[in-house]
mmCIF file of C-alpha atoms in Angstrom:
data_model
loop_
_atom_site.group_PDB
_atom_site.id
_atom_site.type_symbol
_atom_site.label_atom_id
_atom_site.label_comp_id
_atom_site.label_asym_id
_atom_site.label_seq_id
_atom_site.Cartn_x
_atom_site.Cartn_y
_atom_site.Cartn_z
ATOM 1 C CA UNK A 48 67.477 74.297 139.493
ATOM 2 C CA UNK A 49 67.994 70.760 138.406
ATOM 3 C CA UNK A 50 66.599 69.715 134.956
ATOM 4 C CA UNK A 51 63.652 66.847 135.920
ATOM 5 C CA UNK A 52 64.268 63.449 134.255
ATOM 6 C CA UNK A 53 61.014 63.897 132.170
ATOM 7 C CA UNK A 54 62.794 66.850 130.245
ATOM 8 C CA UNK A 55 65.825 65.005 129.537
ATOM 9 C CA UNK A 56 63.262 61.942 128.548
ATOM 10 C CA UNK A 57 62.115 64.340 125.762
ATOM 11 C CA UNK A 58 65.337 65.722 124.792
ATOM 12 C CA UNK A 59 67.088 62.124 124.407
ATOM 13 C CA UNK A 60 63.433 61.095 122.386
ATOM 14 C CA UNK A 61 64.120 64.311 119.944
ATOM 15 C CA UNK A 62 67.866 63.471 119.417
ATOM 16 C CA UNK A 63 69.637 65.318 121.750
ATOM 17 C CA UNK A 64 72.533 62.450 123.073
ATOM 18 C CA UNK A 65 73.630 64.946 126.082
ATOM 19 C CA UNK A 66 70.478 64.983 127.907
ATOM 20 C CA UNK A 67 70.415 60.905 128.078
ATOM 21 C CA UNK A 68 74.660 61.246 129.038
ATOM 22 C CA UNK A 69 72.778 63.815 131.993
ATOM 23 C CA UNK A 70 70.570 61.208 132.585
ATOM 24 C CA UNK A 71 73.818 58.392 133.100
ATOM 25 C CA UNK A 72 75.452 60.854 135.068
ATOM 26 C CA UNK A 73 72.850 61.287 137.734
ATOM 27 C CA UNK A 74 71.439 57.614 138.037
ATOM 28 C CA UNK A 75 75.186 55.556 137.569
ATOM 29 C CA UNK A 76 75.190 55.552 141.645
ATOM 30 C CA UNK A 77 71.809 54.148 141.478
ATOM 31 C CA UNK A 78 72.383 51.748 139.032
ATOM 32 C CA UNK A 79 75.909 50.344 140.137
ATOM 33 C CA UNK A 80 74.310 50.065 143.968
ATOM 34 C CA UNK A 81 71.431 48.239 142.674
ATOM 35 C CA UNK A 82 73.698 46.035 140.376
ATOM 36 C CA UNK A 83 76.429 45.679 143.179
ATOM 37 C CA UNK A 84 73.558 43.939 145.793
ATOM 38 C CA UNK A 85 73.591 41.084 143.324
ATOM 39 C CA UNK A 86 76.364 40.532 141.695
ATOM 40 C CA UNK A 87 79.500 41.985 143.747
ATOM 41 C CA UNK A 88 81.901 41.584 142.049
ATOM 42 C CA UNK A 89 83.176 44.540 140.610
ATOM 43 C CA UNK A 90 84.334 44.012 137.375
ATOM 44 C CA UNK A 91 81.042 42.168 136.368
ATOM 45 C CA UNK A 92 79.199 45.714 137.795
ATOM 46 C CA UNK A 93 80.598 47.915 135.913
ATOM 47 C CA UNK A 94 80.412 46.183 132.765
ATOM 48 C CA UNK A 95 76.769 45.542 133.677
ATOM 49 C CA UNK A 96 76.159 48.838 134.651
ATOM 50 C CA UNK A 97 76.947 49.810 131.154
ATOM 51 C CA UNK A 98 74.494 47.077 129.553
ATOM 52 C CA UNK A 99 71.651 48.816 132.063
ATOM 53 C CA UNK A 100 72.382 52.136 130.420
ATOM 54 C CA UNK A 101 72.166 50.680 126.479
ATOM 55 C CA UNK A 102 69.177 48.263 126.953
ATOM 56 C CA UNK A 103 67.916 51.757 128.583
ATOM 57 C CA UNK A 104 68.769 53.734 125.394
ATOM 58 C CA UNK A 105 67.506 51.078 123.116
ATOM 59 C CA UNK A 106 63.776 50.828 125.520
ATOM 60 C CA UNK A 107 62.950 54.881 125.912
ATOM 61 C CA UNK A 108 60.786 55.260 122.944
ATOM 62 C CA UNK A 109 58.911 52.371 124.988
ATOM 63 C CA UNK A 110 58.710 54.356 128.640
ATOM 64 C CA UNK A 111 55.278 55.196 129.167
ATOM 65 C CA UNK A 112 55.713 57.605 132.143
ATOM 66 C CA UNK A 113 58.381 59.742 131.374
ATOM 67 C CA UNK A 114 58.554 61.230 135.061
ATOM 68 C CA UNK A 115 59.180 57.244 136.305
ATOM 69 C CA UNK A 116 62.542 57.317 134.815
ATOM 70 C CA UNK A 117 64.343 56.378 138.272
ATOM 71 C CA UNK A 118 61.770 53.081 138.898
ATOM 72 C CA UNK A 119 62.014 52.297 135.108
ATOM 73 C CA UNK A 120 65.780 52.191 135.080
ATOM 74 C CA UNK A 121 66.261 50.654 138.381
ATOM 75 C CA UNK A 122 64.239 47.786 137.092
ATOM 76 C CA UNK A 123 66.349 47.927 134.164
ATOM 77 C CA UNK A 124 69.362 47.462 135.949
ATOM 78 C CA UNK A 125 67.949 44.614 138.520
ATOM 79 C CA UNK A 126 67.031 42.923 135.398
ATOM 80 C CA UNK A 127 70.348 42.905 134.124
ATOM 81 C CA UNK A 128 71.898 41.811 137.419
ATOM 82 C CA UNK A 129 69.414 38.929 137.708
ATOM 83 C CA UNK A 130 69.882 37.519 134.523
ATOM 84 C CA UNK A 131 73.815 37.803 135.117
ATOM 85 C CA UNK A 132 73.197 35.362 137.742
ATOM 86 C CA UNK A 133 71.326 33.495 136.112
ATOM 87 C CA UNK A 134 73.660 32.986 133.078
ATOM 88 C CA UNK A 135 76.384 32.216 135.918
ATOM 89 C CA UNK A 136 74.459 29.253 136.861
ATOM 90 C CA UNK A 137 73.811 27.278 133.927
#
């Protein structure tokens, strides 16, 4: 049975850098597809991709609802996508 994201929450909060490395490994589809429907262009994604997954490191002492994980980082990762393009633009 699959670990749920609100244990590996906890276990990144305590210290423990594998669970939040399990937590990369089962959202990076997620995130790239959600990154790629703005930006496509695939060396921008991945590198974004990666700046989702920090700025998500750096925010989880601030996730309220640890079982949200999925919304929380999707957002996360639209975010970063958006203001991509919006850094293109100026």
């Amino acid at each position: 049975m699959a670990v749920k994201d609100q244990t590996l929450v906890k276990r990144a909060l305590a210290g423990d850098g594998h669970a939040f490395g399990d937590l990369v490994a089962r959202y990076t589809r997620l995130v790239r597809g959600v990154v790629w429907e703005t930006v496509r262009r695939p060396d921008e994604v991945e590198d974004l991709v990666q700046e989702a997954f920090c700025k998500a490191y750096e925010q989880l002492p601030n996730l309220r609802q640890q079982a949200k994980f999925a919304p929380w980082l999707w957002s996360i990762a639209a975010n970063a996508a958006l203001s991509y393009q919006y850094r293109k633009q100026q």
